[in-house]
């Protein structure tokens, strides 16, 4: 069921009934489409009370007909709430705390040196946070001019890292200012992981939050492991692994024979990944 408007979203979040939230990235929507014959929409999203899609990500989704149709079907699921969240709503979601919002954006954008420089030079411009222009003005400036542009075949200018930054800011707002159990970012992009972890590490010392709810992640590898263990992807993984994933850096843990925990952050190719799937103690972090 679709939620329209920021007031509707705030009302739903403020009731304390929403426990598990999923925030989608464009790249993982493409992956879920690829495995839909094994992982039905209803089966994947039944774990969540609310599914969110930031507007900057929706712009990317709309470049692909099938991704756009997939999101339309997610929005029609009867037992799950869905909302496309405009970035201009973020200040309302933060109850007007514009200084906090700029600090969140700044810390998350710090991971990208070009965007970080733009925010200091063109938005702060030597001023204090209290002297910033209105949120709508500086956010519009950031989106229009702060991101590297890449012209696509459909003539749209793709904004590098815009979607990932929006996802990170939204997940941070909800996890720290609303009573939920968990916010899960579904993304294959490492930037969402690095940016969010950086913000969690540095912002907590400077801002007093109402809540301290976790932000977790589901990469494509996580989803493969999750549904392999459930029996959905056994044949698919073994026969078509090269179509599902490429060699990538994987963050995971495993329980060793003596009960200690192996924690790794290493490049894993497809053959090793299949071996890892056989280990029932494997936990993929990202």
C-alpha positions as MATLAB code, in Angstrom:
seq = 'XXXXXXXXXXXXXXXXXXXXXXXXXXXXXXXXXXXXXXXXXXXXXXXXXXXXXXXXXXXXXXXXXXXXXXXXXXXXXXXXXXXXXXXXXXXXXXXXXXXXXXXXXXXXXXXXXXXXXXXXXXXXXXXXXXXXXXXXXXXXXXXXXXXXXXXXXXXXXXXXXXXXXXXXXXXXXXXXXXXXXXXXXXXXXXXXXXXXXXXXXXXXXXXXXXXXXXXXXXXXXXXXXXXXXXXXXXXXXXXXXXXXXXXXXXXXXXXXXXXXXXXXXXXXXXXXXXXXXXXXXXXXXX';
ca = [
       0.000    0.000    0.000;
       1.394    3.330   -1.063;
       1.952    6.300    1.267;
       1.670    9.691   -0.406;
       3.134   12.829    1.125;
       5.499   13.580    3.955;
       2.721   13.991    6.528;
       1.481   10.478    5.808;
       4.988    9.075    6.191;
       5.616   10.952    9.454;
       2.277    9.768   10.811;
       3.093    6.130   10.052;
       6.601    6.370   11.527;
       5.399    8.186   14.644;
       2.843    5.551   15.637;
       5.576    3.167   16.796;
       4.085    0.251   14.855;
       6.706    0.175   12.080;
       9.523   -2.123   13.175;
      11.496   -3.224   10.118;
      12.219   -0.835    7.255;
      13.865   -1.502    3.916;
      15.499    1.242    1.817;
      16.130    0.232   -1.788;
      18.975    1.115   -4.138;
      18.687    0.970   -7.920;
      21.403   -1.654   -8.391;
      19.747   -4.155   -6.055;
      16.386   -3.683   -7.747;
      18.052   -4.884  -10.943;
      19.426   -7.907   -9.074;
      16.032   -8.762   -7.535;
      14.562   -8.659  -11.028;
      17.208  -11.132  -12.195;
      16.357  -13.656   -9.461;
      12.612  -13.051   -9.358;
      11.817  -16.556  -10.656;
      13.423  -17.900   -7.446;
      12.761  -15.045   -5.023;
       9.251  -13.684   -5.487;
       8.515  -10.072   -4.575;
       6.196  -11.166   -1.777;
       8.793  -13.502   -0.305;
      11.594  -10.950   -0.213;
       9.593   -8.016    1.137;
       7.439   -9.904    3.655;
      10.187   -9.268    6.211;
       9.482   -5.521    6.185;
       6.687   -3.286    7.394;
       7.765   -0.339    5.243;
       9.756   -0.064    1.995;
      11.289    3.295    1.084;
      12.715    4.567   -2.198;
      14.460    7.971   -2.146;
      13.438   10.257   -5.008;
      17.022   10.544   -6.271;
      17.080    6.749   -6.577;
      13.672    6.685   -8.261;
      15.094    8.919  -11.007;
      17.641    6.160  -11.744;
      15.021    3.405  -11.501;
      12.886    5.162  -14.100;
      15.663    4.784  -16.669;
      14.728    1.098  -16.905;
      11.224   -0.065  -17.855;
      11.405   -3.359  -15.949;
      12.874   -1.801  -12.788;
      10.113    0.801  -12.874;
       7.488   -1.950  -13.213;
       9.096   -3.914  -10.370;
       8.777   -0.932   -8.032;
       5.154   -0.448   -9.094;
       4.477   -4.035   -8.019;
       6.243   -3.493   -4.702;
       4.028   -0.458   -4.092;
       0.932   -2.603   -4.706;
       1.757   -5.259   -2.082;
      -1.209   -5.374    0.294;
       0.518   -6.067    3.618;
       3.518   -3.765    3.128;
       3.653    0.023    3.143;
       5.630    1.738    0.387;
       6.749    5.342    0.015;
       8.871    7.225   -2.485;
      10.598    9.825   -0.306;
      11.435   13.238   -1.719;
      14.724   14.589   -0.343;
      12.959   17.890    0.347;
      10.958   15.995    3.013;
      14.060   15.278    5.065;
      13.786   18.479    7.094;
      10.163   17.658    8.017;
      11.209   14.135    8.982;
      13.819   15.748   11.262;
      11.158   18.018   12.771;
      12.794   21.189   11.416;
      16.276   20.546   12.827;
      18.076   22.054    9.845;
      21.450   22.318   11.586;
      21.366   18.595   12.386;
      20.404   17.802    8.823;
      23.325   19.731    7.369;
      25.704   17.956    9.749;
      24.347   14.574    8.647;
      24.695   15.456    4.974;
      28.176   16.874    5.550;
      29.490   13.826    7.374;
      28.076   11.400    4.838;
      29.353   13.475    1.890;
      32.814   13.683    3.459;
      33.607   10.273    1.981;
      33.510   11.833   -1.510;
      36.248   14.471   -1.771;
      34.627   16.314   -4.697;
      31.234   16.642   -3.036;
      32.841   17.464    0.295;
      34.790   20.308   -1.339;
      31.649   21.571   -3.061;
      29.710   21.714    0.207;
      32.479   23.659    1.932;
      33.131   26.010   -0.983;
      29.716   26.601   -2.513;
      27.259   25.969    0.319;
      29.036   26.862    3.562;
      31.259   29.430    1.823;
      32.941   30.455    5.072;
      29.646   30.864    6.961;
      28.512   29.105   10.097;
      25.768   26.504    9.914;
      23.376   28.974   11.533;
      23.839   31.309    8.552;
      23.102   28.760    5.844;
      20.367   29.474    3.291;
      17.105   27.567    3.557;
      17.355   23.788    3.257;
      15.472   23.752   -0.047;
      17.975   26.204   -1.511;
      21.202   24.463   -0.507;
      19.835   20.982   -1.242;
      18.789   22.109   -4.724;
      22.248   23.601   -5.269;
      23.879   20.367   -4.131;
      21.804   18.215   -6.478;
      22.057   20.516   -9.478;
      25.767   21.327   -9.249;
      27.483   19.239   -6.589;
      27.571   15.851   -8.293;
      29.602   14.700  -11.260;
      27.356   14.379  -14.299;
      27.344   11.570  -16.835;
      25.021   11.950  -19.824;
      23.118    8.729  -20.512;
      21.759    7.509  -23.830;
      18.331    8.898  -22.892;
      19.974   12.351  -22.452;
      19.453   12.357  -18.671;
      22.396   13.502  -16.581;
      23.270   10.790  -14.081;
      24.374   12.267  -10.746;
      27.247   10.172   -9.405;
      26.673    9.098   -5.761;
      23.454   11.135   -5.416;
      21.292    8.076   -4.794;
      23.733    6.521   -2.344;
      24.023    9.734   -0.330;
      20.251   10.102   -0.188;
      19.878    6.510    1.028;
      22.467    7.049    3.769;
      20.914   10.290    5.003;
      17.420    8.803    5.049;
      18.513    5.656    6.881;
      20.338    7.764    9.448;
      17.357   10.069   10.063;
      14.926    7.209   10.591;
      17.255    5.099   12.732;
      18.113    7.972   15.069;
      14.852    9.912   15.308;
      12.081    7.292   15.100;
      11.130    4.282   17.215;
      11.864    1.352   14.916;
      13.707   -1.943   15.380;
      15.905   -1.851   12.312;
      16.615   -0.039    9.048;
      18.014   -2.252    6.289;
      19.791   -0.760    3.280;
      19.448   -3.052    0.270;
      22.332   -2.023   -1.982;
      25.296   -3.471   -3.833;
      27.157   -0.169   -3.785;
      30.003   -0.089   -1.257;
      29.529    3.658   -0.899;
      26.314    3.158    1.044;
      28.186    0.978    3.537;
      31.261    3.205    3.909;
      29.307    6.456    4.119;
      26.854    5.148    6.700;
      29.567    3.602    8.876;
      31.569    6.814    8.759;
      28.556    8.845    9.848;
      27.786    6.434   12.674;
      31.369    6.671   13.878;
      31.685   10.469   13.840;
      28.216   11.950   14.327;
      27.348   10.222   17.579;
      29.900   12.311   19.467;
      28.418   15.613   18.308;
      24.658   15.118   18.107;
      22.221   13.882   20.737;
      19.817   11.453   19.111;
      16.428   10.289   20.327;
      17.127    6.636   19.466;
      20.056    4.367   18.663;
      18.520    1.846   16.283;
      20.760   -0.212   13.985;
      21.285    0.244   10.266;
      22.057   -3.055    8.551;
      22.852   -3.991    4.958;
      21.871   -6.533    2.363;
      24.202   -6.698   -0.622;
      23.493   -9.025   -3.545;
      25.871  -11.551   -1.975;
      23.942  -11.344    1.278;
      20.686  -12.039   -0.581;
      22.214  -14.995   -2.423;
      23.420  -16.479    0.880;
      20.115  -15.773    2.643;
      17.961  -17.504    0.049;
      20.482  -20.252   -0.646;
      20.124  -21.258    3.004;
      16.325  -21.228    2.540;
      16.608  -23.519   -0.471;
      15.459  -21.027   -3.110;
      18.695  -20.621   -5.019;
      20.598  -23.919   -4.835;
      20.405  -24.772   -8.540;
      20.622  -21.142   -9.611;
      23.809  -20.493   -7.643;
      25.662  -23.546   -8.917;
      24.671  -23.299  -12.567;
      24.403  -19.563  -13.115;
      26.703  -18.003  -10.518;
      28.561  -15.965  -13.152;
      25.281  -14.250  -14.058;
      24.493  -13.452  -10.453;
      27.769  -12.006   -9.204;
      31.328  -10.992  -10.063;
      34.509  -11.188   -8.005;
      34.193   -8.554   -5.301;
      35.349   -7.572   -1.846;
      33.257   -9.376    0.731;
      32.922   -8.591    4.438;
      31.913  -11.669    6.417;
      32.345  -13.670    9.609;
      32.484  -17.426   10.301;
      32.604  -19.447   13.493;
      35.780  -21.511   13.812;
      36.114  -24.969   15.392;
      37.162  -23.549   18.763;
      34.206  -21.149   18.788;
      36.240  -18.057   17.890;
      35.003  -15.729   15.166;
      36.840  -15.274   11.893;
      36.223  -11.762   10.558;
      37.333  -11.138    6.978;
      37.227   -8.329    4.429;
      38.628   -9.921    1.263;
      38.167  -10.258   -2.476;
      36.161  -13.420   -3.147;
      35.723  -14.971   -6.585;
      32.759  -17.122   -7.567;
      34.377  -20.499   -6.813;
      35.335  -19.440   -3.289;
      31.930  -17.851   -2.794;
      30.191  -21.148   -3.572;
      32.452  -22.843   -1.018;
      31.539  -20.213    1.564;
      27.842  -20.873    0.984;
      28.306  -24.428    2.282;
      29.365  -23.086    5.704;
      26.294  -22.748    7.894;
      28.176  -20.468   10.284;
      28.830  -17.894    7.536;
      27.428  -14.423    8.177;
      27.805  -11.900    5.339;
      27.972   -8.308    6.543;
      28.334   -6.644    3.145;
];
